[in-house]
C-alpha cells in the first residue's frame, strides 16, 4: 500500500510538472495593471529595422525586418512573409484593394493581398545617403507616390511609372504628403535645411529655411492643417537648440515653435486627441497642444530609447525605454506601471483598431500584444479626450 501511494504521488507530481511546461506562461497575473495577450518571436528579429509595427486598414499587423515584410493577424499568426532582398527603408502604404507598397534602398515594391509580388519601380544603379529613421514614402497629390531613394525624390504613378524626380546638390531627408501637397525637407552641407511644399507637378508652392539639421522629422497633424517639423541642429548653441515647429501646411508660415534644452529630440506622434507627443534628451516625455504649442504634460522618466510615444483611446501613454516599456497617465503624467523588455523598446508602439491593444517589438525580436487593465473600456472624456478610433478590423479577412 505504501509503495502504491508513493507511485501515485510521484505520477501526480510528474503530470503537474508536464502540464506546467506545456501550458502558456502568463507574464501578467491576477491584479496586474496590464495583460500580455500574446507574444511571438520573429525570425530574423525586428530590432534592427528601426521601423515600428504598422496596423493595416484591415486590422492586420505588418512588420518590417532587415530583409522582408511580415503580415500577421491580430492573434500573432503569420499570414505571409515577403522577401525584399534589400533592406526596407519605410513603412508600408496601403491601397483599398488590399495591396501594400513598401520602399527599399532602390525599389518600390507592390505586395498583393496574398503575399505575391506585383508591380515594382526600381532605380537601376541605386543611391546612397538614405535615412531610414525619417519617412521615405508618402502618397499625395494625384494619388501618386513620393519616394526618397538616396539623394533624390521621385514622384511615381502607382502601377505605372515615374512622373518626375528631383535630384540636386542638396538631398532630401524626409517626406510627407496630403492630397494637395508633398512636403520635403532638404539639406545642403554648410548651407542649411529647407522645408518645401510641392504640388503634383513638382513645382514649389512655398519654401522655409532652417539652420542645418543633423536629424529632422516631418509629420502632418491628423486633419492636415499643420506640418510639424522636429529638428536636431548640426551645431547646437544657445540660439540654435532642438526645436519643434508647427507650420501652416498651406502657406508655410510658422504658427508656433517650441525649443528644448535637451541635446536631442526624437520623432513625434501627432495623435488624434490634438496633442503632439515626443521624448527629449531620452529622459523627458512631453505632450504639447498641437494648435498652440502649449505644454500639457512634462514627465521625467529614466533611460528612454528616444522613440515616439503612443497613446491609447483611454489616454494612457506608452513610452519606449532602453530596457522597459513605461505606461503614463495622460491626465497628470503619473507613472502607472513599467514592464521589463528584453532588448528594450527601440521603436514606437502601434495601436490596434480597438484603440486599446498595444503592439510593440523588443530589441531581441519579440512582438508583444498588450492591454492595460481598465475598469471599463469607454474612452475618457476628461483631461483631453482621445478622438475616434477606426473599427475596420472586421475587414481583415476580406483582404487576405
mmCIF file of N, CA, C and O in Angstrom, residues 26 28-29 32-38 337 369-373:
data_model
loop_
_atom_site.group_PDB
_atom_site.id
_atom_site.type_symbol
_atom_site.label_atom_id
_atom_site.label_comp_id
_atom_site.label_asym_id
_atom_site.label_seq_id
_atom_site.Cartn_x
_atom_site.Cartn_y
_atom_site.Cartn_z
ATOM 1 N N UNK A 26 1.818 33.028 -18.323
ATOM 2 C CA UNK A 26 1.072 34.273 -18.233
ATOM 3 C C UNK A 26 1.979 35.305 -17.571
ATOM 4 O O UNK A 26 2.116 35.320 -16.353
ATOM 5 N N UNK A 28 1.590 38.345 -16.947
ATOM 6 C CA UNK A 28 0.896 39.229 -16.016
ATOM 7 C C UNK A 28 -0.175 38.436 -15.291
ATOM 8 O O UNK A 28 -1.096 37.917 -15.899
ATOM 9 N N UNK A 29 -0.058 38.305 -13.996
ATOM 10 C CA UNK A 29 -1.003 37.530 -13.220
ATOM 11 C C UNK A 29 -2.201 38.343 -12.799
ATOM 12 O O UNK A 29 -2.382 39.484 -13.192
ATOM 13 N N UNK A 32 -2.604 42.310 -12.065
ATOM 14 C CA UNK A 32 -1.582 43.053 -12.786
ATOM 15 C C UNK A 32 -2.207 44.260 -13.484
ATOM 16 O O UNK A 32 -3.355 44.187 -13.948
ATOM 17 N N UNK A 33 -1.471 45.371 -13.624
ATOM 18 C CA UNK A 33 -2.030 46.542 -14.321
ATOM 19 C C UNK A 33 -2.084 46.378 -15.824
ATOM 20 O O UNK A 33 -2.608 47.233 -16.527
ATOM 21 N N UNK A 34 -1.529 45.292 -16.348
ATOM 22 C CA UNK A 34 -1.579 45.046 -17.785
ATOM 23 C C UNK A 34 -1.656 43.546 -18.027
ATOM 24 O O UNK A 34 -1.368 42.733 -17.164
ATOM 25 N N UNK A 35 -2.061 43.193 -19.241
ATOM 26 C CA UNK A 35 -2.135 41.792 -19.653
ATOM 27 C C UNK A 35 -1.424 41.635 -20.989
ATOM 28 O O UNK A 35 -1.700 42.397 -21.927
ATOM 29 N N UNK A 36 -0.518 40.684 -21.073
ATOM 30 C CA UNK A 36 0.098 40.341 -22.349
ATOM 31 C C UNK A 36 -0.806 39.313 -23.022
ATOM 32 O O UNK A 36 -0.932 38.185 -22.552
ATOM 33 N N UNK A 37 -1.446 39.714 -24.096
ATOM 34 C CA UNK A 37 -2.394 38.837 -24.783
ATOM 35 C C UNK A 37 -1.662 37.690 -25.482
ATOM 36 O O UNK A 37 -2.112 36.557 -25.458
ATOM 37 N N UNK A 38 -0.536 38.020 -26.106
ATOM 38 C CA UNK A 38 0.327 37.006 -26.706
ATOM 39 C C UNK A 38 1.668 37.637 -27.027
ATOM 40 O O UNK A 38 1.811 38.874 -27.039
ATOM 41 N N UNK A 337 2.661 52.093 -14.616
ATOM 42 C CA UNK A 337 3.405 50.847 -14.484
ATOM 43 C C UNK A 337 4.548 50.846 -15.491
ATOM 44 O O UNK A 337 4.592 51.681 -16.407
ATOM 45 N N UNK A 369 1.656 41.721 -27.856
ATOM 46 C CA UNK A 369 0.322 42.326 -27.892
ATOM 47 C C UNK A 369 -0.116 42.500 -26.447
ATOM 48 O O UNK A 369 -0.177 41.528 -25.687
ATOM 49 N N UNK A 370 -0.401 43.722 -26.051
ATOM 50 C CA UNK A 370 -0.617 44.044 -24.634
ATOM 51 C C UNK A 370 -1.812 44.958 -24.481
ATOM 52 O O UNK A 370 -2.115 45.763 -25.359
ATOM 53 N N UNK A 371 -2.494 44.827 -23.349
ATOM 54 C CA UNK A 371 -3.552 45.754 -22.978
ATOM 55 C C UNK A 371 -3.394 46.157 -21.527
ATOM 56 O O UNK A 371 -3.100 45.317 -20.664
ATOM 57 N N UNK A 372 -3.584 47.454 -21.263
ATOM 58 C CA UNK A 372 -3.659 47.926 -19.882
ATOM 59 C C UNK A 372 -5.010 47.508 -19.303
ATOM 60 O O UNK A 372 -6.021 47.479 -20.011
ATOM 61 N N UNK A 373 -5.024 47.169 -18.023
ATOM 62 C CA UNK A 373 -6.270 46.767 -17.362
ATOM 63 C C UNK A 373 -7.089 48.005 -17.015
ATOM 64 O O UNK A 373 -6.628 48.887 -16.302
#
